[in-house]
Structures are given as C-alpha cells and as structure tokens.
Coordinates of C-alpha atoms in Angstrom, one line a residue:
X47 CA 11.0 -1.5 -46.4
X48 CA 11.6 0.4 -49.6
X49 CA 12.1 -1.3 -52.9
X50 CA 13.5 1.7 -54.6
X51 CA 16.8 3.5 -54.7
X52 CA 17.1 7.2 -54.0
X53 CA 18.3 9.5 -56.8
X54 CA 17.3 10.6 -60.2
X55 CA 18.9 7.8 -62.1
X56 CA 17.5 4.9 -60.1
X57 CA 16.3 2.0 -62.3
X58 CA 12.6 1.5 -62.5
X59 CA 11.5 -1.2 -60.0
X60 CA 8.2 -3.0 -60.1
X61 CA 7.0 -1.6 -56.7
X62 CA 7.8 1.6 -54.9
X63 CA 7.0 1.6 -51.1
X64 CA 7.3 4.4 -48.6
X65 CA 5.9 5.2 -45.2
X66 CA 5.6 7.9 -42.6
X67 CA 5.4 7.5 -38.8
X68 CA 4.3 9.6 -35.9
X69 CA 5.9 8.6 -32.7
X70 CA 3.9 11.1 -30.7
X71 CA 0.7 9.1 -31.5
X72 CA 2.1 6.4 -29.1
X73 CA 1.6 8.9 -26.2
X74 CA -2.0 9.2 -27.1
X75 CA -2.3 5.5 -27.3
X76 CA -0.8 5.3 -23.7
X77 CA -3.5 7.8 -22.5
X78 CA -6.2 5.5 -24.1
X79 CA -4.7 2.5 -22.4
X80 CA -4.7 4.4 -19.1
X81 CA -8.4 5.2 -19.5
X82 CA -9.1 1.6 -20.3
X83 CA -7.1 0.4 -17.2
X84 CA -9.0 2.9 -15.0
X85 CA -12.3 1.6 -16.2
X86 CA -11.3 -2.0 -15.5
X87 CA -9.9 -1.0 -12.0
X88 CA -13.2 0.8 -11.2
X89 CA -15.2 -2.3 -12.3
X90 CA -13.1 -4.8 -10.3
X91 CA -12.1 -2.8 -7.1
X92 CA -14.7 -0.1 -6.4
X93 CA -15.8 1.2 -3.1
X94 CA -18.4 3.6 -4.4
X95 CA -21.1 4.3 -1.9
X96 CA -23.4 6.5 -4.1
X97 CA -25.0 3.6 -5.9
X98 CA -24.5 1.3 -8.9
X99 CA -25.6 3.7 -11.6
X100 CA -22.7 6.2 -11.2
X101 CA -20.3 3.3 -11.0
X102 CA -21.6 1.7 -14.2
X103 CA -21.5 5.1 -16.0
X104 CA -17.9 5.7 -14.9
X105 CA -16.8 2.2 -15.9
X106 CA -18.5 2.2 -19.3
X107 CA -17.3 5.8 -20.0
X108 CA -13.7 5.0 -19.1
X109 CA -13.6 1.8 -21.1
X110 CA -15.4 3.4 -24.1
X111 CA -13.1 6.4 -24.1
X112 CA -10.0 4.2 -23.6
X113 CA -10.9 1.9 -26.5
X114 CA -11.7 4.9 -28.8
X115 CA -8.5 6.7 -28.1
X116 CA -6.4 3.6 -28.1
X117 CA -7.6 2.1 -31.3
X118 CA -8.2 5.5 -33.0
X119 CA -4.6 6.5 -32.5
X120 CA -3.0 3.1 -33.2
X121 CA -4.8 3.1 -36.6
X122 CA -2.8 6.2 -37.5
X123 CA 0.6 5.7 -36.0
X124 CA 2.0 5.2 -39.4
X125 CA 0.9 5.1 -43.1
X126 CA 2.3 2.9 -45.8
X127 CA 2.2 3.9 -49.5
X128 CA 2.7 1.3 -52.2
X129 CA 2.9 2.2 -55.9
X130 CA 3.0 -0.6 -58.5
X131 CA 2.5 -0.6 -62.2
X132 CA -1.3 -0.1 -62.1
X133 CA -2.3 1.1 -58.6
X134 CA -1.4 3.3 -55.7
X135 CA -2.4 1.9 -52.3
X136 CA -2.4 3.6 -48.9
X137 CA -2.6 1.5 -45.7
X138 CA -2.9 2.9 -42.2
X139 CA -1.8 1.5 -38.9
X140 CA -0.6 -1.9 -38.0
X141 CA -3.4 -3.8 -39.6
X142 CA -3.7 -1.7 -42.7
X143 CA -7.1 -0.3 -42.1
X144 CA -8.4 2.1 -43.4
X145 CA -7.0 1.3 -46.8
X146 CA -7.5 3.1 -50.1
X147 CA -6.5 1.7 -53.5
X148 CA -6.5 4.1 -56.4
X149 CA -6.0 2.9 -60.0
X150 CA -3.3 5.0 -61.7
X151 CA -5.8 5.3 -64.6
X152 CA -7.8 7.6 -62.3
X153 CA -4.8 9.8 -61.6
X154 CA -4.4 13.0 -63.7
X155 CA -1.3 14.2 -62.0
X156 CA 0.9 14.1 -58.9
X157 CA 2.6 17.0 -57.0
X158 CA 5.1 17.2 -54.2
X159 CA 3.8 19.0 -51.1
X160 CA 6.7 20.1 -48.9
X161 CA 4.6 21.1 -45.9
X162 CA 1.5 19.0 -45.1
X163 CA 0.3 19.6 -41.5
X164 CA -2.5 18.1 -39.4
X165 CA -3.6 21.6 -38.7
X166 CA -4.5 22.3 -42.3
X167 CA -6.6 19.1 -42.4
X168 CA -8.3 19.3 -39.0
X169 CA -6.1 16.8 -37.2
X170 CA -4.4 13.4 -37.8
X171 CA -6.0 10.6 -39.6
X172 CA -8.1 10.0 -42.6
X173 CA -9.6 13.4 -43.4
X174 CA -12.0 14.9 -45.9
X175 CA -12.6 18.6 -46.4
X176 CA -14.8 19.8 -49.2
X177 CA -12.5 22.6 -50.3
X178 CA -9.3 20.5 -50.1
X179 CA -10.2 16.9 -50.9
X180 CA -9.2 13.8 -49.0
X181 CA -6.0 13.1 -47.0
X182 CA -4.2 10.7 -44.8
X183 CA -2.1 12.7 -42.4
X184 CA 0.0 11.0 -39.8
X185 CA 2.6 13.7 -39.2
X186 CA 3.7 17.1 -40.3
X187 CA 6.1 17.2 -43.3
X188 CA 6.3 16.3 -46.9
X189 CA 3.6 14.5 -48.8
X190 CA 2.1 13.6 -52.2
X191 CA -0.9 15.3 -53.7
X192 CA -2.7 13.4 -56.4
X193 CA -5.1 15.1 -58.8
X194 CA -7.7 12.7 -59.8
X195 CA -9.6 12.8 -63.1
X196 CA -12.9 13.3 -61.3
X197 CA -11.7 16.7 -60.0
X198 CA -10.9 15.5 -56.4
X199 CA -7.5 15.5 -54.7
X200 CA -5.9 12.9 -52.5
X201 CA -3.0 13.8 -50.2
X202 CA -0.9 11.5 -48.2
X203 CA 2.1 12.2 -45.9
X204 CA 5.0 10.0 -46.7
X205 CA 8.8 10.1 -46.4
X206 CA 10.7 10.7 -49.6
X207 CA 7.6 12.1 -51.2
X208 CA 9.6 13.6 -54.1
X209 CA 10.7 10.1 -55.2
X210 CA 7.0 8.9 -54.9
X211 CA 5.9 11.8 -57.2
X212 CA 8.6 10.9 -59.7
X213 CA 7.6 7.2 -59.7
X214 CA 3.9 8.1 -60.1
X215 CA 4.5 10.6 -62.9
X216 CA 6.7 8.1 -64.7
X217 CA 3.9 5.5 -64.6
X218 CA 1.3 8.1 -65.7
X219 CA 3.2 8.9 -68.9
X220 CA 1.9 7.1 -72.0
X221 CA 4.4 4.6 -73.3
X222 CA 5.1 4.1 -77.0
X223 CA 4.1 0.7 -78.3
X224 CA 7.0 -1.6 -78.4
X225 CA 9.1 0.6 -76.0
X226 CA 10.5 -1.0 -72.9
X227 CA 8.5 -0.3 -69.7

C-alpha cells in the first residue's frame, strides 16, 4: 500500500502512504457481535415469564451495546495516513470515517514520537485532550506529531513514522523559485 521507498535517499514521490493496524480490536468487535447476536436471540426465541418490559429492555440494551461496540471498534481497527504535495489526510477504519484533512500550509513542524500509547490519550480512537491536542491512536508504538500554526498538535500512530516525518518536513521547506520540486 505504500508508494514510497524506505531509506534516506529515496526519490521524492508524489504521494506517501502509511498505515497502522491493531489486530486486538477485532476481539472487541467479536464481543460486540456477540452482544448483537444475544439481543437478536432474545427477541426471536425468548421464554421470559416476567413480562414484556424486561424483555424489551434486554433486547434493546444488547442490540444497542452490540452495535456501539461493533461499529466503534471497527472504525479504529486501522488508520491510513496519506501525504501529498499539499495535504496530509488521516482516514480511520474500513470506510475511512472519521477523516481529517490538514493542509500542509497549516503545519509548522513534524516530529517523530517513538512511543505513543492509548493510555496516554485515554484509549483507542480519535482523541482530544486539552493539554495534549488531538490524536488518532489505533495501537501502541511509533507515531507522527504535527505542530500546527494555530498552536495545536495532531498525533497519529503509523508504521514507519520516521519516513512520514521526513516526507512532511521536506514538503514544509520553502523551495527556491525555479528549483525542481
């Protein structure tokens, strides 16, 4: 899925892509599917003798919890980072939502973060903390930290984050008129 070569002397490509995956999120998705299946089983084949209200509450609760866990975890099984000449785009999950597109003109700098953990951000997913900024964290490991001109930061976990930082920094440098890009 990558359009770049590893190494310091790789030629500049038009688009750099990278991603990070968390296989453990699939376990949570299975738990959500199990809750959903339990809710459907209760609705179809129930022998509750205590009345309809407890049955409806159990069915609705299991289905709601199952859908929330299932779709909430599937949205953050992986994250894809794409850097082109003008923008940086982050897409989450299989359908690419949530998505954030940051013009490189809004980026003041990029740093490599060797240890980004869900614990530092309050869990997996799209996170915001007033003292730290915004992050997309799908797993523990390396990541990219962007300093934006408005004073905020944006962190994303991605494999080969050092290469991503090099590409972003290269595209942030002002180029001389007439020099090849």
